XYZ file of C-alpha atoms in Angstrom:
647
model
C 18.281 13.808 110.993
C 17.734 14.519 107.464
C 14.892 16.817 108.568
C 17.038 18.896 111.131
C 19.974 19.489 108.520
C 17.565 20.508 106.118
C 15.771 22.652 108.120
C 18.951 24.735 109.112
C 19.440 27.207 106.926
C 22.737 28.313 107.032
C 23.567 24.266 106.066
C 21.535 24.583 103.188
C 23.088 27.741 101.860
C 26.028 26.432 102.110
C 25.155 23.088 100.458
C 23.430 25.091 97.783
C 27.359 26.933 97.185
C 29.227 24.057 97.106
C 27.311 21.987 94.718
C 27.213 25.123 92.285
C 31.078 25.380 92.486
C 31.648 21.648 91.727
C 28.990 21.982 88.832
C 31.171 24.965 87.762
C 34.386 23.118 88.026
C 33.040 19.758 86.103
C 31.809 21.951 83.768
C 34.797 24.026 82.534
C 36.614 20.378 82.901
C 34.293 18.959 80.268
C 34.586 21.849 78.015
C 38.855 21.572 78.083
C 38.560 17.776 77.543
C 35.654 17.972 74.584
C 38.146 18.385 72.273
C 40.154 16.179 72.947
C 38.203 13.392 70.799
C 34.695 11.294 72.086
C 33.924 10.688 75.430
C 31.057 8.475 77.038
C 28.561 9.911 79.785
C 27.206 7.694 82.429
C 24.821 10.728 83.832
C 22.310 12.854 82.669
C 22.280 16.565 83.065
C 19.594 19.252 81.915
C 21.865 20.963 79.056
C 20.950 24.421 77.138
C 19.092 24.770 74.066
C 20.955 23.565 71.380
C 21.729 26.991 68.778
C 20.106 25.814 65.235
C 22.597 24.307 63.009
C 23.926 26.385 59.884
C 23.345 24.397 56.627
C 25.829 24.091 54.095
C 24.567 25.429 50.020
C 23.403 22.332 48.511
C 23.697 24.241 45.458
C 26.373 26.579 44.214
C 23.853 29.574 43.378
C 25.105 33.145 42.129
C 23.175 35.843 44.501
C 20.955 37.956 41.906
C 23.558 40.822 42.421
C 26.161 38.728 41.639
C 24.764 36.799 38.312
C 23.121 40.592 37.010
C 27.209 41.521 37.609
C 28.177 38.891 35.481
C 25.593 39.698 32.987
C 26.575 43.153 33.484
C 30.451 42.064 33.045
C 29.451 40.317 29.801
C 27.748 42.873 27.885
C 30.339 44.966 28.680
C 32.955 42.397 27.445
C 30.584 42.669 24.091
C 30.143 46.507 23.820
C 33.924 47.070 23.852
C 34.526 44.271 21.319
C 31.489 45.664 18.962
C 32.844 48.592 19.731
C 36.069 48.138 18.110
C 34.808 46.543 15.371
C 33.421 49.047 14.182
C 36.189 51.290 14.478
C 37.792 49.294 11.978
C 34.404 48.674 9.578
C 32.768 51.955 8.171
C 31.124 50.656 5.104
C 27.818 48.812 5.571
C 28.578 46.343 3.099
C 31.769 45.341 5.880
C 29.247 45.792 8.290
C 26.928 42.956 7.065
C 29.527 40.730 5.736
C 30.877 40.641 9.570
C 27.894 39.949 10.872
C 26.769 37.358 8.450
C 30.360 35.337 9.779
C 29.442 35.906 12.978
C 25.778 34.096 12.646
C 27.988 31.529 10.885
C 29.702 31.065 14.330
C 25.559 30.937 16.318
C 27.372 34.432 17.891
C 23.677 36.187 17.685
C 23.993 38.212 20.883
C 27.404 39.811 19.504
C 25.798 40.212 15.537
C 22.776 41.785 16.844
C 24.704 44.110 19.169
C 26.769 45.111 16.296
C 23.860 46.001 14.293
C 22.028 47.691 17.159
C 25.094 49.958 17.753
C 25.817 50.272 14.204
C 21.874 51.430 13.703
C 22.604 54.950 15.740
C 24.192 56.639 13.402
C 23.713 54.652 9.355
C 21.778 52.365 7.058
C 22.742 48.501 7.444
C 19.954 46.969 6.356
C 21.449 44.160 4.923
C 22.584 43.427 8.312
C 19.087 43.762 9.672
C 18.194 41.212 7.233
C 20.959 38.685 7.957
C 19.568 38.332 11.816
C 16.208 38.071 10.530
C 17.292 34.878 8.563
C 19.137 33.475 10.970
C 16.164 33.330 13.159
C 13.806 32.220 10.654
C 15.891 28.883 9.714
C 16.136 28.886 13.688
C 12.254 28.362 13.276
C 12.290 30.896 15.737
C 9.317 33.147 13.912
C 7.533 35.474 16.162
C 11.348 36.391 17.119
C 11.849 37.215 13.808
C 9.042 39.462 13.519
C 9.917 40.987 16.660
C 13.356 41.691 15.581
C 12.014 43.157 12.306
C 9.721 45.645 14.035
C 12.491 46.260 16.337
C 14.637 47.255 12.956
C 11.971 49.640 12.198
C 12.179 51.845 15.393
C 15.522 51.866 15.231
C 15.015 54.105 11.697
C 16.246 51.320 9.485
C 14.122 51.464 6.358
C 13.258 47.430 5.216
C 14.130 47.026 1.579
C 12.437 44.601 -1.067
C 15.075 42.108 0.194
C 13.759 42.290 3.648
C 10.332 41.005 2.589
C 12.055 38.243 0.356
C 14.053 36.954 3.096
C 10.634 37.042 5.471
C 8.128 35.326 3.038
C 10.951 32.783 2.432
C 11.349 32.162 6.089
C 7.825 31.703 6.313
C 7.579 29.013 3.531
C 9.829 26.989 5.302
C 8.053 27.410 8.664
C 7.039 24.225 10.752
C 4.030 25.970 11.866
C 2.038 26.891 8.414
C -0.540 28.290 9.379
C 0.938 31.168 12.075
C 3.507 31.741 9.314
C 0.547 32.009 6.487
C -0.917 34.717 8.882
C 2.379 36.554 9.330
C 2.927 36.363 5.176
C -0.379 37.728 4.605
C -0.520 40.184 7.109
C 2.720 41.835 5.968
C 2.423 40.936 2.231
C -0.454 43.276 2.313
C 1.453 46.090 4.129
C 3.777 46.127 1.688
C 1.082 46.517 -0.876
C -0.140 49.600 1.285
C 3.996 50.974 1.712
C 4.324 54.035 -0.968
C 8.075 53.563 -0.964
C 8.382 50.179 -1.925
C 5.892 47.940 -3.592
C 5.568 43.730 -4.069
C 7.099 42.501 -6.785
C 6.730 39.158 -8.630
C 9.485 37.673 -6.350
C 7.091 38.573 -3.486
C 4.403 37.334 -5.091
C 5.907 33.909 -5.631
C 7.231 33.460 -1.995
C 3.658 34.212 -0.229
C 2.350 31.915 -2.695
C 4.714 29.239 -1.867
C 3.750 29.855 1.361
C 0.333 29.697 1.579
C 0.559 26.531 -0.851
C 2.761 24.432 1.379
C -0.233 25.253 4.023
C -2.806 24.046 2.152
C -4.438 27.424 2.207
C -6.176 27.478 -1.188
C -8.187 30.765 -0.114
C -5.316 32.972 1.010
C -3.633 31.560 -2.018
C -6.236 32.475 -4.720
C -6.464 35.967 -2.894
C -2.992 36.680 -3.177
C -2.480 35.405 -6.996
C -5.693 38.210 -7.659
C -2.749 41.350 -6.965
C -1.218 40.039 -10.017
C -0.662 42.879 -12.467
C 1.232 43.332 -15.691
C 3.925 44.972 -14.723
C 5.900 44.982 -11.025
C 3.698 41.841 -10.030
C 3.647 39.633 -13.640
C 2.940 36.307 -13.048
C 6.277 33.797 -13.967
C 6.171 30.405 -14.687
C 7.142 29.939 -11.136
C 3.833 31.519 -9.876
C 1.409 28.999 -12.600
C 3.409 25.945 -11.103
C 2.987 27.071 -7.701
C -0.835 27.011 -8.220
C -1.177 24.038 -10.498
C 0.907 21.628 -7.499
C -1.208 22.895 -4.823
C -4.144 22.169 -6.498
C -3.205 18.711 -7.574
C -1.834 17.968 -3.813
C -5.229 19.210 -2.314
C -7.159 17.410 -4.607
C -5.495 14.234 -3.406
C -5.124 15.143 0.156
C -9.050 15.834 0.586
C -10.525 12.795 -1.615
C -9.341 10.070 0.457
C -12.192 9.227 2.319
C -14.965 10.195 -0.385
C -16.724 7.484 -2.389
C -15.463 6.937 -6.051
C -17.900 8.858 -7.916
C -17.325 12.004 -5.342
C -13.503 11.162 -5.714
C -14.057 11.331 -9.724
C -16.040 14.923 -9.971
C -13.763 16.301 -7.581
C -10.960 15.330 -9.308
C -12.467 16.856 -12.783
C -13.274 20.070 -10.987
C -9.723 20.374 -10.372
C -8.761 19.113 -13.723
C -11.206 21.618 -15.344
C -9.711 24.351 -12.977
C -5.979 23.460 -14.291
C -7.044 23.608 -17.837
C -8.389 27.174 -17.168
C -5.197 28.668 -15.669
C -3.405 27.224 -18.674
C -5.363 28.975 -21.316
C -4.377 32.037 -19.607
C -0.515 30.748 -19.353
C -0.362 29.589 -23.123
C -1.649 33.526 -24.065
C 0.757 34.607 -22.071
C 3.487 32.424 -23.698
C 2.511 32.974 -27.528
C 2.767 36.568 -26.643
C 6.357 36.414 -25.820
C 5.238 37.453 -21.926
C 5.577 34.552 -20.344
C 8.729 31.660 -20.283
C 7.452 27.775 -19.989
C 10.056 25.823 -18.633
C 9.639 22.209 -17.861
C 8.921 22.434 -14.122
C 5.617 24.137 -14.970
C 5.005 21.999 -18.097
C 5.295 18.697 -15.721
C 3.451 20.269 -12.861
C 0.409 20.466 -15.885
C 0.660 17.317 -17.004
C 0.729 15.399 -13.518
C -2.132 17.479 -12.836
C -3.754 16.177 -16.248
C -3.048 12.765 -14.584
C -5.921 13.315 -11.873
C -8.329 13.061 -14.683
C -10.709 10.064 -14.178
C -11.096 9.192 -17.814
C -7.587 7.112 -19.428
C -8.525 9.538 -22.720
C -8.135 12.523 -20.698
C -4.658 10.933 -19.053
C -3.531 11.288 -23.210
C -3.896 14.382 -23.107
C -0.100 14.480 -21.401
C 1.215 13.611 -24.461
C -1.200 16.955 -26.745
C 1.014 18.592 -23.719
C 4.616 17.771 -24.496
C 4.307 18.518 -27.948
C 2.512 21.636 -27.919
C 4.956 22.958 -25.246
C 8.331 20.990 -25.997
C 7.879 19.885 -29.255
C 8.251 16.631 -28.568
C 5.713 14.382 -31.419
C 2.725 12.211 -29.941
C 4.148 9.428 -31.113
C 0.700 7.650 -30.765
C -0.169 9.124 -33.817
C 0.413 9.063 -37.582
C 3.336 11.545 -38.260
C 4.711 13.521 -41.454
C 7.884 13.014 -40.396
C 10.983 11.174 -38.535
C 11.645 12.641 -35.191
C 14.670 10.934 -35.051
C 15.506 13.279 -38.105
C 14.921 16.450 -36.459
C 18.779 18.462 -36.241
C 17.133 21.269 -33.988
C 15.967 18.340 -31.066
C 19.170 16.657 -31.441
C 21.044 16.980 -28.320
C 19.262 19.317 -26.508
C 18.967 18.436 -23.268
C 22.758 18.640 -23.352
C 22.980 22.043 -25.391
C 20.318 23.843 -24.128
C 19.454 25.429 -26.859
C 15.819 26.457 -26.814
C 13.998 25.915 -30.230
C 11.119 28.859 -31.500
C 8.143 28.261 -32.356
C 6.883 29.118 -35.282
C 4.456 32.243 -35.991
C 4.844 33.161 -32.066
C 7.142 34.930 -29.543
C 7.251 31.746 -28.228
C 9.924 30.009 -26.917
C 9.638 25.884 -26.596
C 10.546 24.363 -23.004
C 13.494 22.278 -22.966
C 12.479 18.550 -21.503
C 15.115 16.615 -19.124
C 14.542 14.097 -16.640
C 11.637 15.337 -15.342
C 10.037 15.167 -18.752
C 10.724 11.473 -19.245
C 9.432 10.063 -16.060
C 6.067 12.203 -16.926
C 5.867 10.787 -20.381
C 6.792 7.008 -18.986
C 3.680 7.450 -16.136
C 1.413 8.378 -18.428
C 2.368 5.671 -20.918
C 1.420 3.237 -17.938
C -1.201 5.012 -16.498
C -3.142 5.159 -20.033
C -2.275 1.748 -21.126
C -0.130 2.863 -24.537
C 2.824 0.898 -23.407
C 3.547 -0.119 -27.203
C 5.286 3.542 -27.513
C 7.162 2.965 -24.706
C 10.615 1.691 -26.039
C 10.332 4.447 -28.730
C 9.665 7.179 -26.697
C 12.549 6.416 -24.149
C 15.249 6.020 -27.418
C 14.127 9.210 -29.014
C 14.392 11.214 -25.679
C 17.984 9.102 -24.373
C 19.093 8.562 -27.565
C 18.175 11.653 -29.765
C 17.504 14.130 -26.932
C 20.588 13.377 -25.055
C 18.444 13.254 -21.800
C 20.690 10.976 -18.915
C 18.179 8.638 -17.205
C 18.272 9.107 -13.113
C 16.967 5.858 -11.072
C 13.863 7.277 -10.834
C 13.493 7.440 -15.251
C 14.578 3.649 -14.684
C 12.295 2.235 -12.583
C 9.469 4.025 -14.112
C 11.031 2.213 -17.164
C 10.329 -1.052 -15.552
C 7.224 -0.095 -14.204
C 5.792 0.338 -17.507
C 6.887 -2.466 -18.952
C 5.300 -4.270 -15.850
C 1.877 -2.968 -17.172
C 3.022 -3.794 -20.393
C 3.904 -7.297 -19.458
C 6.853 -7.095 -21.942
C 8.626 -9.893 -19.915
C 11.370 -10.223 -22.817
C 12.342 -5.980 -23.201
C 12.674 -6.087 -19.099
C 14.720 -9.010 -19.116
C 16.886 -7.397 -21.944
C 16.646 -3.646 -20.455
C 17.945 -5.371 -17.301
C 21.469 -6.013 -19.132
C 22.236 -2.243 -20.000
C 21.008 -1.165 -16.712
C 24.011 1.210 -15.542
C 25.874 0.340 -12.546
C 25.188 2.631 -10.457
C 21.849 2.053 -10.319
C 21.923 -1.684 -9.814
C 20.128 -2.846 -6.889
C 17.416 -4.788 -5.658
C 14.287 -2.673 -6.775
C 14.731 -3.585 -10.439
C 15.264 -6.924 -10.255
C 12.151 -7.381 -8.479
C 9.667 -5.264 -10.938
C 11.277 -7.332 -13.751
C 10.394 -10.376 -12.214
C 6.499 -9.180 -11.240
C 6.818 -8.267 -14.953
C 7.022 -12.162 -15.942
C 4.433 -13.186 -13.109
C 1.878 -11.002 -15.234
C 3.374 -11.999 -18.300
C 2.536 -15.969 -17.517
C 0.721 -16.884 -20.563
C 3.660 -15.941 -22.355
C 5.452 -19.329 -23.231
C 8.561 -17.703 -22.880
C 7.936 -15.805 -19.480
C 9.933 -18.706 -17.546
C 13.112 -18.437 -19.962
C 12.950 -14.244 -19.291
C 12.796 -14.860 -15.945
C 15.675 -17.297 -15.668
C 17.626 -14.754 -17.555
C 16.876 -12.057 -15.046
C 17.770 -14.547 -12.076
C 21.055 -15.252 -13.952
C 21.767 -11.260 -13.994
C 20.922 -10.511 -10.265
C 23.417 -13.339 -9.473
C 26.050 -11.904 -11.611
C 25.270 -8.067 -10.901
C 24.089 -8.443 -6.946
C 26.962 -9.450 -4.326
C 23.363 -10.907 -2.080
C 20.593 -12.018 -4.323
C 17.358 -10.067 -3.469
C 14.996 -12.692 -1.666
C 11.729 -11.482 -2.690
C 13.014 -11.526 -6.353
C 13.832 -15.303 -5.665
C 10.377 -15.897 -3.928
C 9.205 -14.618 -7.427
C 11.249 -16.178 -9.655
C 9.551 -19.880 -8.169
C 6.063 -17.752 -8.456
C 6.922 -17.612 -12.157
C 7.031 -21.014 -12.562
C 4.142 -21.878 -10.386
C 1.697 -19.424 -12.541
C 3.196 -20.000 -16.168
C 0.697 -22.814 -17.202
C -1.187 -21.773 -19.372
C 0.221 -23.557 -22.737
C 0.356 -26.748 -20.440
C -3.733 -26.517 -19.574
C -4.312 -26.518 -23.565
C -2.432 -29.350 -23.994
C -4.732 -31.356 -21.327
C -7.678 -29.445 -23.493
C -6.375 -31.705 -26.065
C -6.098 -35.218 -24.359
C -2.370 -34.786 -23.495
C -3.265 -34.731 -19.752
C -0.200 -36.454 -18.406
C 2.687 -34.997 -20.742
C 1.510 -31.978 -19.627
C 1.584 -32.681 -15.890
C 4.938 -33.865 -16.550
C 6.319 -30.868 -18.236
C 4.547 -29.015 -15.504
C 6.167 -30.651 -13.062
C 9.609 -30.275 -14.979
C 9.211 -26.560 -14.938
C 8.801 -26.502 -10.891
C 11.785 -29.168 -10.539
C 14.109 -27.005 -12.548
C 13.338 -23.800 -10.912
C 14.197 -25.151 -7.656
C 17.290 -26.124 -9.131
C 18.111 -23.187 -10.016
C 17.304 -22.000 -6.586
C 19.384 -24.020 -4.371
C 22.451 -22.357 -4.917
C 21.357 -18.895 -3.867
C 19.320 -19.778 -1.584
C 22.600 -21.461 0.326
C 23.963 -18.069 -0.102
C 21.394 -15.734 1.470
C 21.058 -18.500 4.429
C 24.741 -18.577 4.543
C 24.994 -14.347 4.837
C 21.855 -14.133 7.364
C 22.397 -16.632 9.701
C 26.379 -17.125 9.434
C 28.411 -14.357 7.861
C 26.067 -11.573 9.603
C 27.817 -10.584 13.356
C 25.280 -10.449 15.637
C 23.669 -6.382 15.759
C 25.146 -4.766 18.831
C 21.247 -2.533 19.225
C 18.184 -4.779 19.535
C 16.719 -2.561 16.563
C 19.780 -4.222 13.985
C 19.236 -7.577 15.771
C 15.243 -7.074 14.861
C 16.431 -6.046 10.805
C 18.255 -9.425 11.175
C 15.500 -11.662 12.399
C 13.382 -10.222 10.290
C 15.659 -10.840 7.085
C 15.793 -14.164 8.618
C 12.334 -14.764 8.174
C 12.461 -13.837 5.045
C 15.232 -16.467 3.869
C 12.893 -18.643 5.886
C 9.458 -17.649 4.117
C 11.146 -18.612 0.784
C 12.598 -22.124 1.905
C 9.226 -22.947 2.707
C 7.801 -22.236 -0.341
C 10.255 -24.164 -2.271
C 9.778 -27.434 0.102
C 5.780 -26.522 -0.820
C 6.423 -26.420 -4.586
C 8.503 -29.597 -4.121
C 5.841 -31.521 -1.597
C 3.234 -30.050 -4.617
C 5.534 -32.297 -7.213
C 5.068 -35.227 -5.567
C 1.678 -35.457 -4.000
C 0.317 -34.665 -6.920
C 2.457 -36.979 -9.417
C 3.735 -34.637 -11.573
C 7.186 -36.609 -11.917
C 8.285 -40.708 -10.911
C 10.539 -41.442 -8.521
C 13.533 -41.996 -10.174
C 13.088 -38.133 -11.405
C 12.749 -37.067 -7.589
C 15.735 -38.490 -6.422
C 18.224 -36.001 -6.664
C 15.698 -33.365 -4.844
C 14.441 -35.297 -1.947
C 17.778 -34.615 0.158
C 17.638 -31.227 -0.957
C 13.995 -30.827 0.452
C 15.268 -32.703 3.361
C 17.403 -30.265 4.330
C 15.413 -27.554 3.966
C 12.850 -28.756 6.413
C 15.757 -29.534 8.793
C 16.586 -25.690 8.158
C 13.324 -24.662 8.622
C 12.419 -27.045 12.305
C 15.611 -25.703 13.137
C 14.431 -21.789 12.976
C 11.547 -22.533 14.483
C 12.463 -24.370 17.309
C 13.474 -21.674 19.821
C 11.021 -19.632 17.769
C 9.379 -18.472 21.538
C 12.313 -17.070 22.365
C 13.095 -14.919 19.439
C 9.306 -13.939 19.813
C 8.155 -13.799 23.155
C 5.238 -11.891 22.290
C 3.963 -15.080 19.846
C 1.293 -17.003 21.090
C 2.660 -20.595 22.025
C 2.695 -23.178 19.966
C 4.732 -26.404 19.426
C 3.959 -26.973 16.022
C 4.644 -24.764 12.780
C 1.336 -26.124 11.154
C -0.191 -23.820 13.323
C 0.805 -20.751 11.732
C -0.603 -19.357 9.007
C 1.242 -21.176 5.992
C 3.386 -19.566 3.212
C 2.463 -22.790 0.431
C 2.769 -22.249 -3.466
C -1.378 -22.012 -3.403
C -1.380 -18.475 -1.043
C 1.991 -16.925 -1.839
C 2.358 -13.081 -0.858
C 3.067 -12.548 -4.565
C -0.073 -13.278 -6.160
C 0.397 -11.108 -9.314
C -2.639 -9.953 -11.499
C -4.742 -12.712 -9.624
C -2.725 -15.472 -11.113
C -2.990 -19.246 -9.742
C -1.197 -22.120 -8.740
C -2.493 -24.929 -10.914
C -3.401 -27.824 -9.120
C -3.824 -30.626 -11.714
C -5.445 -33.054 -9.661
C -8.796 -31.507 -10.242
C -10.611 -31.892 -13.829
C -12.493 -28.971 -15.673
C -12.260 -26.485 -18.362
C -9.247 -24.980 -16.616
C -8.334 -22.822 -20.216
C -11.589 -21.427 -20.268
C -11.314 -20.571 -16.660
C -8.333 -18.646 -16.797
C -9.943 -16.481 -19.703
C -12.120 -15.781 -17.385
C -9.965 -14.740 -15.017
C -7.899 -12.436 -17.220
């Protein structure tokens, strides 16, 4: 049946037409009804090709026409407001002083318009040279030198300023070397321009420039266009030579043996000594003004030598240049007497010198913290105290922290334990800190055979506490070094028979400076581990553990000194007794710190027991002075003969 109804034609036709026209209807049905929200389809039909979907921008992006409009849009915006500033500026002075405000504001696209547009028609140089500046302390160099070529083709006519403000910018380049290429290069146009010509100003800044490169060669070749008039060498050019020499000499000698690092440093010494024959000629002849930068640049350069005698040589310097008397040896007269010196590093007033053109330098701070380094570096420390009162005191000069500490440093090398305990009280506020304290105490630890090194450093203790709202812990680790070392007077008495009064007075020295130490050592624990908030960044909170070490380190060294009291029997019991609960608690402190020590220090290899670290005990302290020793008066000997031999 299936076969005969198929088979008729005219059927199928019209079965053919009446499924399309039911398709057609469903269809145009489903396309009203699609919008009507989501519907569910329980057949399957062949559909069309689905069209490709149109993305949306993921990104907002201007069409080149579009952003080059813009651009376009801007630059006009610019032209008409250059435009009408310069309807309102005709002078070129105006003209620069506008555009200098404008760099003020980082406006360089509207300053360099302005002095592009401004360019067509006059002379604004000064402008041109305000732009280059900017980009030169922009660090922006080859710009620079682009923009200055630019300013030539544009007709404006580079002045002597214009080469100033280049070499300048070049000095304080991050990238020597291109800018010591750049300096050169156009250094030695400028000695080749007819119009203008280098002057000494010049001169200095390519100097300075090839100096702070380390270019010696370049540096040498420029200083040979030196002539005796435009290009005169000024003081300013001999110290510009004289500190790179003395900082190349240092920077190349580090890894030479110590008889290459001698001769080198005499070759550079000799060197020095050369240029300064020429600069003293110079300066008798009235052609040349010494001031004291170029005076100390000499004398730290004298400082290289090898030889202490030649170090002395500083002080043949400062009188021969400043007047000031080598006080080392015999004199005709006072210099405290002199009227013309009095004062005058607060007057000013430069002294002549006699039969010469010459004018003498006038010394300041500068001077004084030469004169105190070579004191210490040539081991004439007994001048010291003289030469700082004639130079504060009759001088007028106004010590900085830097003349102070060098202060204390010499008297460290000194080991005058007594004037830096005393220097200590007149130290001016304002320069009270930790530092001092500290050298004042090292300053007793090398003094130790001094009987009275324990009472100078007591006094210093006693003026941190007063002067210091946080005593300085390092300064208290020394302070128990001082009376750990200082036993010198108590080994002679054992030399003669008196072995156990001297133990005992030995051991009396190390009881009562941990008496002294409790109380501020319950004041730095107290500030680091209870008035301190905790740091809010993990590099504060690191500071803090660190200074908690610290206040640590120094607890166990005073429960060392105290354990080295009574193993050794320095004291009886009944003299112990007040200590031992002050020892206890430190060790209760110090378990207590070091019990969630792998926490604070993950990084630390484990370990349940303190012993295992390397110990901080009076015998190894971190402030081992000058070699000095812990005595340890349970061994026999010749213990006064050994520490002569030590020393």
């Amino acid at each position: 049946m299936a076969g005969s109804f198929v088979s008729c034609r005219a059927c199928l036709l019209r079965t053919i037409r009446l499924a399309a026209s039911e398709g057609a209807v469903e269809t145009s049905a489903l396309r009203i009804a699609s919008p009507l929200g989501p519907r569910s389809r329980a057949f399957t039909t062949a559909s069309p090709a689905p069209t490709a979907p149109i993305d949306a921008p993921r990104t907002l992006r201007t069409p080149d026409g579009e952003h080059l409009a813009m651009e376009k849009k801007q630059r006009e915006k610019l032209q008409w407001a250059v435009k009408k500033h310069l309807n309102y500026m005709d002078d070129p002075w105006k003209i620069a002083q506008h555009v200098d405000q404008t760099l003020a504001k980082d406006r360089f696209d509207e300053a360099l318009l302005l002095a592009q547009n401004a360019s067509k028609d006059r002379q604004v140089v000064v402008t041109w040279n305000h732009l280059i500046g900017y980009l030169l302390e922009k660090q922006q160099l080859k710009k620079a030198i682009k923009l200055f070529n630019e300013m030539k083709k544009r007709g404006q006519l580079p002045n002597v300023q214009t080469f100033t403000v280049i070499f300048r910018g070049c000095a304080r380049s991050q990238h020597p070397k291109a800018a010591v290429a750049e300096a050169v290069k156009h250094y030695h146009m400028l000695m080749a321009d007819k119009r203008i010509q280098p002057n000494s100003i010049h001169l200095n800044a390519v100097l300075n420039v090839c100096a702070r490169a380390g270019d010696l060669d370049s540096m040498f070749l420029i200083a040979n266009t030196v002539n005796d008039s435009t290009r005169a060498p000024t003081a300013y050019t001999y110290t510009t030579i004289l500190n790179a020499l003395r900082h190349s000499a240092l920077k190349d000698i580090k890894e030479l043996p110590y008889e290459q690092q001698s001769a080198n440093l005499q070759k550079v010494v000799d060197r020095a000594n050369g240029l300064w024959m020429e600069a003293m000629d110079k300066w008798r002849q009235g052609r040349l003004t010494v001031d004291e930068e170029l005076v100390c640049s000499m004398g730290r350069v004298l400082l290289l030598a090898p030889k202490r005698e030649d170090k002395r040589h500083v002080l043949d310097l400062l009188q021969q240049t400043m007047n000031i008397p080598n006080l080392t040896k015999s004199l005709g007269s006072d210099p405290f007497e002199d009227p013309d010196m009095q004062n005058i590093a607060v007057t000013g007033t430069s002294k002549l010198v006699a039969s010469s053109k010459a004018v003498y330098a006038i010394p300041s701070r500068n001077t004084l913290a030469l004169l105190l380094t070579t004191l210490a570096s040539s081991k004439l420390t007994t001048v010291g105290i003289k030469y700082w009162n004639l130079m504060v005191r009759h001088y007028g000069i106004v010590p900085d922290n830097d003349n102070w500490l060098r202060m204390f440093g010499m008297l460290k090398v000194a080991k005058a334990s007594a004037h830096a305990a005393s220097i200590l009280e007149i130290l001016p506020a304002d320069f009270v800190h930790d530092k001092p304290y500290r050298i004042a105490m090292e300053t007793c630890v090398r003094d130790n055979i001094n009987a009275h090194a324990v009472d100078n450093s007591t006094k210093i203790l006693n003026s941190m506490l007063d002067r210091l709202d946080v005593p300085d812990i390092h300064t208290l680790r020394l302070y128990l070094r001082v009376a750990l070392v200082s036993h010198y007077h108590f080994r002679a008495r054992v030399q003669k028979g008196d072995q156990d009064g001297a133990k005992r007075e030995y051991g009396i020295q190390i009881t009562t400076a941990l008496s002294a130490l409790w109380e501020p050592y319950k004041k730095v624990h107290y500030h680091y581990f209870k008035a301190t908030p905790t740091p809010a960044s993990d590099k504060d909170d690191g500071v803090l553990y660190n200074d908690r070490r610290e206040v640590i380190a120094l607890a166990r060294l005073m429960f060392s000194a105290f354990n080295k009291v009574v193993n050794e029997r320095m004291l009886p019991e009944k003299d112990l007794r007040g200590l031992r609960p002050v020892g206890a608690k430190i060790n209760r402190e110090i378990q207590a710190f070091y019990s969630n020590r792998e926490q604070a220090e993950p990084n630390l290899r484990r370990t349940s027991h303190i012993e295992n670290e390397d110990p901080v005990g009076v015998e190894d302290s971190t402030h081992r002075q000058g070699g000095d020793f812990v005595w340890d008066t349970t061994k026999s000997g010749d213990p006064v003969s050994l520490r002569k031999e030590r020393r």
